[in-house]
Each structure stands twice: as structure tokens, then as C-alpha cells.
PDB file of N, CA and C in Angstrom:
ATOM      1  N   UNK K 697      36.671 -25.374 -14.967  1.00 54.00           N
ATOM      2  CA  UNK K 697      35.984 -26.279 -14.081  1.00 54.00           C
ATOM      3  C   UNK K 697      35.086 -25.470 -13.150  1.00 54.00           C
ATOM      4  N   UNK K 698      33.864 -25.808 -13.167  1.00 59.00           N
ATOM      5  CA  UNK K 698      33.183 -25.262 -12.186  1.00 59.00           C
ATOM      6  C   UNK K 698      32.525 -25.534 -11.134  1.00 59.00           C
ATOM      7  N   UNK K 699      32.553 -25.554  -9.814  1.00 68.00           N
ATOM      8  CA  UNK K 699      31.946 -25.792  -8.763  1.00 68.00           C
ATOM      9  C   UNK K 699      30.904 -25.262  -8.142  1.00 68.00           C
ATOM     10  N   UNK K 700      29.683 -26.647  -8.072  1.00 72.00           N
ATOM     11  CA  UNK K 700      28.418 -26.692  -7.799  1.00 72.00           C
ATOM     12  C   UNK K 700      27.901 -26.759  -6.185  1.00 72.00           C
ATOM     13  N   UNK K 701      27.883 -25.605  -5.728  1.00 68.00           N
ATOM     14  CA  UNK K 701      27.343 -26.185  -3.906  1.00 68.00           C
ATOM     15  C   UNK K 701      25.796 -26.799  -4.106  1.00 68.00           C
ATOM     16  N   UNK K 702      25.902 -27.884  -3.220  1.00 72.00           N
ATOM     17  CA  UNK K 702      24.667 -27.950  -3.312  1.00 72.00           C
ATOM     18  C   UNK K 702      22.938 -27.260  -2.801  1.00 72.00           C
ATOM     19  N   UNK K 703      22.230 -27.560  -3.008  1.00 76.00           N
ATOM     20  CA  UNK K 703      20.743 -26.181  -2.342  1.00 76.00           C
ATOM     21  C   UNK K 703      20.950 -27.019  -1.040  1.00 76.00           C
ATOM     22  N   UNK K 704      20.972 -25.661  -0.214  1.00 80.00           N
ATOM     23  CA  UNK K 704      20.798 -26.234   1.316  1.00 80.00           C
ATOM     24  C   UNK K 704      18.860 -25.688   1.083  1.00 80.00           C
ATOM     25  N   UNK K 705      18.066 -26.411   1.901  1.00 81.00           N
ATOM     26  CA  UNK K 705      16.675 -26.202   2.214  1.00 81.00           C
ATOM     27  C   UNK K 705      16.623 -25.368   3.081  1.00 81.00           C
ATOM     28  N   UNK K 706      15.997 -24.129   3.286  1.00 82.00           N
ATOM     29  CA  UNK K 706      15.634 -23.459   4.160  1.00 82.00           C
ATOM     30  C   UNK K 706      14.404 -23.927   5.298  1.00 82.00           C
ATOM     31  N   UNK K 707      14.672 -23.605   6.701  1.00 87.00           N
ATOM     32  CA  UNK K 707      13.927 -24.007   7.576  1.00 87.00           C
ATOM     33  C   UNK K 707      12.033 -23.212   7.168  1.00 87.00           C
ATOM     34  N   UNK K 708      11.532 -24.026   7.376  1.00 92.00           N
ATOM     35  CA  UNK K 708       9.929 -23.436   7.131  1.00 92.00           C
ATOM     36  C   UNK K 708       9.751 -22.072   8.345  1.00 92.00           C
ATOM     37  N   UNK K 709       9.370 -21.406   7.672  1.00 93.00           N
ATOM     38  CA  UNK K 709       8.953 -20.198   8.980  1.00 93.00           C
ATOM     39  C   UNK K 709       7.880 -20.433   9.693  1.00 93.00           C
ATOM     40  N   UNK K 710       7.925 -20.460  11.059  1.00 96.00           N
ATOM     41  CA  UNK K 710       6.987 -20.313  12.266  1.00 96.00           C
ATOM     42  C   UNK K 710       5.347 -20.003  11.577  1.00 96.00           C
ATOM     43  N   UNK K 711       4.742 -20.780  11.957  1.00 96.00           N
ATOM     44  CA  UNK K 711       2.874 -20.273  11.567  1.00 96.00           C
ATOM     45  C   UNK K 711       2.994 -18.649  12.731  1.00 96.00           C
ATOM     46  N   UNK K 712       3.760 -18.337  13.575  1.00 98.00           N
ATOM     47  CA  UNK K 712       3.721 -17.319  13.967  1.00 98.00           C
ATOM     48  C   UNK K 712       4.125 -16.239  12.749  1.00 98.00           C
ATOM     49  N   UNK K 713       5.036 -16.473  12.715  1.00 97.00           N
ATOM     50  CA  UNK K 713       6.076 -15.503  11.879  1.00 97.00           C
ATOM     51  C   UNK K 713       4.865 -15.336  10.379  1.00 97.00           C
ATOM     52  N   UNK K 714       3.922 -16.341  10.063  1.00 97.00           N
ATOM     53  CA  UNK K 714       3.079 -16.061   8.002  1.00 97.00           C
ATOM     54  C   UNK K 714       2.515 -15.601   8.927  1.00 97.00           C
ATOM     55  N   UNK K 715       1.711 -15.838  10.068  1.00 98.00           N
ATOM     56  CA  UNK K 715       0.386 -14.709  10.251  1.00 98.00           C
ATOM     57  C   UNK K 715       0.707 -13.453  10.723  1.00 98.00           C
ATOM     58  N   UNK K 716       1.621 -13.095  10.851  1.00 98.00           N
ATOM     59  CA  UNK K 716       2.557 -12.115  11.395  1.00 98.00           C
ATOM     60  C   UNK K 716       2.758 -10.919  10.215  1.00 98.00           C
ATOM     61  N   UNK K 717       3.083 -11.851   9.218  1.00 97.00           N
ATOM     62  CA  UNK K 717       3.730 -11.257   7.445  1.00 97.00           C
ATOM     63  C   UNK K 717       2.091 -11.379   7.153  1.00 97.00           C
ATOM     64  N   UNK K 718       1.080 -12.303   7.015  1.00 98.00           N
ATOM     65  CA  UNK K 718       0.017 -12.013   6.518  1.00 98.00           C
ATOM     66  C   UNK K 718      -0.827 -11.067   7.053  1.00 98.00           C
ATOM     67  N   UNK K 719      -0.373 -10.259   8.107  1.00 98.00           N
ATOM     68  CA  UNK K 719      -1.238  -9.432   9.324  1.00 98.00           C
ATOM     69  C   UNK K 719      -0.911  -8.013   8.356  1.00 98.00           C
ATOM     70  N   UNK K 720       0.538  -8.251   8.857  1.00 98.00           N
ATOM     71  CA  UNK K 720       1.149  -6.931   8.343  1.00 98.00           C
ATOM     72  C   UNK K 720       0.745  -6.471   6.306  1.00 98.00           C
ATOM     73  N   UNK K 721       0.903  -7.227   6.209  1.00 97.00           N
ATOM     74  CA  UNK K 721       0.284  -6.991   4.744  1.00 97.00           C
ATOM     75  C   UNK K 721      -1.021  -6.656   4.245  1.00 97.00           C
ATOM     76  N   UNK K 722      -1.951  -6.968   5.258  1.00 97.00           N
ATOM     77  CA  UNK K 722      -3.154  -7.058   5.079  1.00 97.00           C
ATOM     78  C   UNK K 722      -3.679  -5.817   5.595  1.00 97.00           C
ATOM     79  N   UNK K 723      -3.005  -5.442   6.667  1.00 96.00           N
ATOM     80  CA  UNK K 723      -3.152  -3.983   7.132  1.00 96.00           C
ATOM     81  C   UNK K 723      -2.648  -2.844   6.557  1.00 96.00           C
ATOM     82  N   UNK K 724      -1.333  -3.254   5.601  1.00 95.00           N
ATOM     83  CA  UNK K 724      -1.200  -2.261   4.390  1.00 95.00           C
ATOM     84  C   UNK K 724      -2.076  -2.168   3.380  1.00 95.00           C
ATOM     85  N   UNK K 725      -2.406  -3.149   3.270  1.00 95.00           N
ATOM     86  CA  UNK K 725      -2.910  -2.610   1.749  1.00 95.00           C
ATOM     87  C   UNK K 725      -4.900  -2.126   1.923  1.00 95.00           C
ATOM     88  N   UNK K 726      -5.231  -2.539   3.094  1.00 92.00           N
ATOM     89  CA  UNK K 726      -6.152  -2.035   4.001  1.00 92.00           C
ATOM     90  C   UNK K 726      -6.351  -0.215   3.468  1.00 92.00           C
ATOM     91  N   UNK K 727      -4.954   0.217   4.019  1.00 89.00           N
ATOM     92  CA  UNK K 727      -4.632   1.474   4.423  1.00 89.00           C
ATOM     93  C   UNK K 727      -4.612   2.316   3.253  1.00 89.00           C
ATOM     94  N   UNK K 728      -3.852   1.610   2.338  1.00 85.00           N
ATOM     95  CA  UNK K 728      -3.622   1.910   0.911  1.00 85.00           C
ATOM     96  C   UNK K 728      -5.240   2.137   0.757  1.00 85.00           C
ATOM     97  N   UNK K 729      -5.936   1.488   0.373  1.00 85.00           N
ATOM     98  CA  UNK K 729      -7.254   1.507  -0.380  1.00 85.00           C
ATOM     99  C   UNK K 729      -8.121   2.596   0.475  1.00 85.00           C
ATOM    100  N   UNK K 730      -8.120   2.734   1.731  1.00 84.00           N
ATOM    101  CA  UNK K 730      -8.589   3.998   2.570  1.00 84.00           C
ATOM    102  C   UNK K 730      -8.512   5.179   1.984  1.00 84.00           C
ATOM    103  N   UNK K 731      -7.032   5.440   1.872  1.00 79.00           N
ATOM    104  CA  UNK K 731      -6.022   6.801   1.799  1.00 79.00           C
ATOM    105  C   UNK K 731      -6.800   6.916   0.165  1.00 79.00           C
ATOM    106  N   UNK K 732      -6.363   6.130  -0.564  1.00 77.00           N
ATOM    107  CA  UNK K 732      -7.099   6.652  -2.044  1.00 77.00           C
ATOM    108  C   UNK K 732      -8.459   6.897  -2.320  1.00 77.00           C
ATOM    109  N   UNK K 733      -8.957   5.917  -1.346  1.00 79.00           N
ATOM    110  CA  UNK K 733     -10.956   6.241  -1.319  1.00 79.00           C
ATOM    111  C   UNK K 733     -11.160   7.087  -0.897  1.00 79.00           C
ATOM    112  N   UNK K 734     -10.801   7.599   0.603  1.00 79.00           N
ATOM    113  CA  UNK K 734     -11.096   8.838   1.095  1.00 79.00           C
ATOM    114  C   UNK K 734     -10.755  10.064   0.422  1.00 79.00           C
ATOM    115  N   UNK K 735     -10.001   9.942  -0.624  1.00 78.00           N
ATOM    116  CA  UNK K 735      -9.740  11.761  -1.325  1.00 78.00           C
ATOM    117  C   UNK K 735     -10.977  12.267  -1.921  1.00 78.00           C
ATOM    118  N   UNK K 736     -11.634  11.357  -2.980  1.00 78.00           N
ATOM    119  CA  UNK K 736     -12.668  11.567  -3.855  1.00 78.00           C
ATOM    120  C   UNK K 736     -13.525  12.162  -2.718  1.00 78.00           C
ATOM    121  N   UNK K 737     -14.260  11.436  -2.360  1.00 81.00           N
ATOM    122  CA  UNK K 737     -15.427  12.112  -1.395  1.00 81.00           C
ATOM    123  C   UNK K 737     -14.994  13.852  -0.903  1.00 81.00           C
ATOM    124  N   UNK K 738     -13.725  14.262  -0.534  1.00 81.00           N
ATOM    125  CA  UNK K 738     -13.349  15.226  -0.377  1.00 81.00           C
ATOM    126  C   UNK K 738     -13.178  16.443  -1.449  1.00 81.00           C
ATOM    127  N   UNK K 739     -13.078  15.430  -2.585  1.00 82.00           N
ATOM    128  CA  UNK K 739     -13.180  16.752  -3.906  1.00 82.00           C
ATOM    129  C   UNK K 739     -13.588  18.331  -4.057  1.00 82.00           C
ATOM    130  N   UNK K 740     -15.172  17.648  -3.959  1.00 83.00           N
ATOM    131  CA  UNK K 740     -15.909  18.958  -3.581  1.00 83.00           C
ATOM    132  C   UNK K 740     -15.416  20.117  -3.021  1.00 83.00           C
ATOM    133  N   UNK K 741     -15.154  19.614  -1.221  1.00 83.00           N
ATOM    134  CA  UNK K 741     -15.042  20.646  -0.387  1.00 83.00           C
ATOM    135  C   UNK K 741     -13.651  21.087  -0.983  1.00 83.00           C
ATOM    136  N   UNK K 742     -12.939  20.123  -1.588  1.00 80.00           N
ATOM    137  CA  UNK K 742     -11.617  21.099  -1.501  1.00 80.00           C
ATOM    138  C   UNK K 742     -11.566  22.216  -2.776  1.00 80.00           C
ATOM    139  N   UNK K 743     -12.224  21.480  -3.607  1.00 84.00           N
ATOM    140  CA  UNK K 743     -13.072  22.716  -4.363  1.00 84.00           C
ATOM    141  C   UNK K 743     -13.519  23.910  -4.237  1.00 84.00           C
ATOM    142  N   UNK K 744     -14.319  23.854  -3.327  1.00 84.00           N
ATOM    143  CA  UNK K 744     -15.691  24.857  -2.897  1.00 84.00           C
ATOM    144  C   UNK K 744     -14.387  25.662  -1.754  1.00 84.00           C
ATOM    145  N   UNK K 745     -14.172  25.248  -0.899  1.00 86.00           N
ATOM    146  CA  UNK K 745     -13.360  25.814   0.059  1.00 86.00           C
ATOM    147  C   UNK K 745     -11.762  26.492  -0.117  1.00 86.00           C
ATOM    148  N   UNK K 746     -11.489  25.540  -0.505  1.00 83.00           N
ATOM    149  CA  UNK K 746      -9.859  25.612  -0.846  1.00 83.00           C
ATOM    150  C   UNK K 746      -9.512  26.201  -1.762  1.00 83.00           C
ATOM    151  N   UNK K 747     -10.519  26.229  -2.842  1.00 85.00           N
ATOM    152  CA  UNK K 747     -10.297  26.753  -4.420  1.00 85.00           C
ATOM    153  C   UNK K 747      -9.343  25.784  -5.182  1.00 85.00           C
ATOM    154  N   UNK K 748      -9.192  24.873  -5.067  1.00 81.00           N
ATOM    155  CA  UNK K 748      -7.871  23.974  -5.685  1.00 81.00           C
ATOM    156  C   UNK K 748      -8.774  23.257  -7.016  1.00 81.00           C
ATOM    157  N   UNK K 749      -8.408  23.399  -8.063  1.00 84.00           N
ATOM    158  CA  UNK K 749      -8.328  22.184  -8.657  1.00 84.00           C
ATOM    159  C   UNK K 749      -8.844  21.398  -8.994  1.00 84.00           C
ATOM    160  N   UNK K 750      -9.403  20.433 -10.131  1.00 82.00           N
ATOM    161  CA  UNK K 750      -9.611  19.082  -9.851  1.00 82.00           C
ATOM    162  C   UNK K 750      -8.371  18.498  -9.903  1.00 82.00           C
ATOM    163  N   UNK K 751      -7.237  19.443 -10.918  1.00 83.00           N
ATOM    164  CA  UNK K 751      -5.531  18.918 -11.020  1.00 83.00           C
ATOM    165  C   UNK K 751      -4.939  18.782  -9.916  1.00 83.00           C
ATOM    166  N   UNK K 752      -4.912  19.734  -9.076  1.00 82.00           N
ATOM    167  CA  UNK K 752      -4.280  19.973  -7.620  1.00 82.00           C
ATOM    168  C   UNK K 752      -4.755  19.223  -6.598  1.00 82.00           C
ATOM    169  N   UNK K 753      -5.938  18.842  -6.978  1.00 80.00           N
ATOM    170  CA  UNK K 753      -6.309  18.094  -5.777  1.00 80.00           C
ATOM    171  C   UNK K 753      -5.967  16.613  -6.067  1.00 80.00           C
ATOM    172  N   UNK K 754      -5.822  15.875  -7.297  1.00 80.00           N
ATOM    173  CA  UNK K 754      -4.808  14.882  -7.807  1.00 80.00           C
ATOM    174  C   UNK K 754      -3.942  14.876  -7.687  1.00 80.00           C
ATOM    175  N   UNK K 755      -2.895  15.996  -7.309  1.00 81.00           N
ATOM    176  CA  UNK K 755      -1.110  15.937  -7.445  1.00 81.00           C
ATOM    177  C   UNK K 755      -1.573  15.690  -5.836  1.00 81.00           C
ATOM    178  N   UNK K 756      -2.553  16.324  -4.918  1.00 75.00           N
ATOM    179  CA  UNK K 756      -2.415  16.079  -3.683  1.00 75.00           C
ATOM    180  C   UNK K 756      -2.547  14.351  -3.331  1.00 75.00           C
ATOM    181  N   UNK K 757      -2.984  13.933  -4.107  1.00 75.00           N
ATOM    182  CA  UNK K 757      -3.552  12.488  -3.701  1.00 75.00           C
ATOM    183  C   UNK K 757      -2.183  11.923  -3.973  1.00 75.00           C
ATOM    184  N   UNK K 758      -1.547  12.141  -5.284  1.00 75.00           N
ATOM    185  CA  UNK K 758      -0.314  11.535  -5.737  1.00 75.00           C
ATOM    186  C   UNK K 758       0.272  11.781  -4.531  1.00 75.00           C
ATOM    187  N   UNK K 759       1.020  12.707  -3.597  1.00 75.00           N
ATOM    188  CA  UNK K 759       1.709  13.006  -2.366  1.00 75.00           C
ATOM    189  C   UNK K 759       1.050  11.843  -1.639  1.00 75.00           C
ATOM    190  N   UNK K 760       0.049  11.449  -1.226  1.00 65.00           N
ATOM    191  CA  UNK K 760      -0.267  10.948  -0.272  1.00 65.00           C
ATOM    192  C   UNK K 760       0.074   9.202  -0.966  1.00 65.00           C
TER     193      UNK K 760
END
């Protein structure tokens, strides 16, 4: 025999609380797309300067 609870409904979250979660999300993935755009442009110098890589300077991006 098995016993069925029934779905309790969860209360709707605050329009504070989604723009809150939609803020925060939006500013990650913001950040995300920065951090990966900004390496390329840097290639070069880390090239020319650093002596690294085009490999090394990829495992560096992977770290980041």
C-alpha cells in the first residue's frame, strides 16, 4: 500500500526576490563573457613579452 501526500503549492517569490535572482545572474554571466573576451586581445603581448604560447596562454584562460 502506498501513501500519496498531496503537492502543497509553493508561495510565489517576492518581484523583489526575481529581480534580485535576475540581477545577480545577469551580472554573472556579464562577467563571464568579459573574462573570456578580454584574453584574446591580450595574446599578442603575452606572446611578444611573456614568451608564452599560443597553448599556455589557453591553459591560462582555462584557469580563469
Amino acid at each position: 500500500m502506498s501513501v500519496f501526500m498531496p503537492e502543497q503549492a509553493r508561495p510565489e517569490p517576492s518581484p523583489l526576490y526575481r529581480w534580485t535572482v535576475l540581477l545577480f545572474v545577469s551580472v554573472a554571466m556579464g562577467g563571464n563573457y568579459y573574462i573570456y573576451d578580454s584574453i584574446n586581445p591580450l595574446e599578442r603581448i603575452f606572446n611578444r613579452q611573456a614568451g608564452l604560447s599560443r597553448h599556455r596562454v589557453r591553459m591560462v584562460e582555462l584557469v580563469l
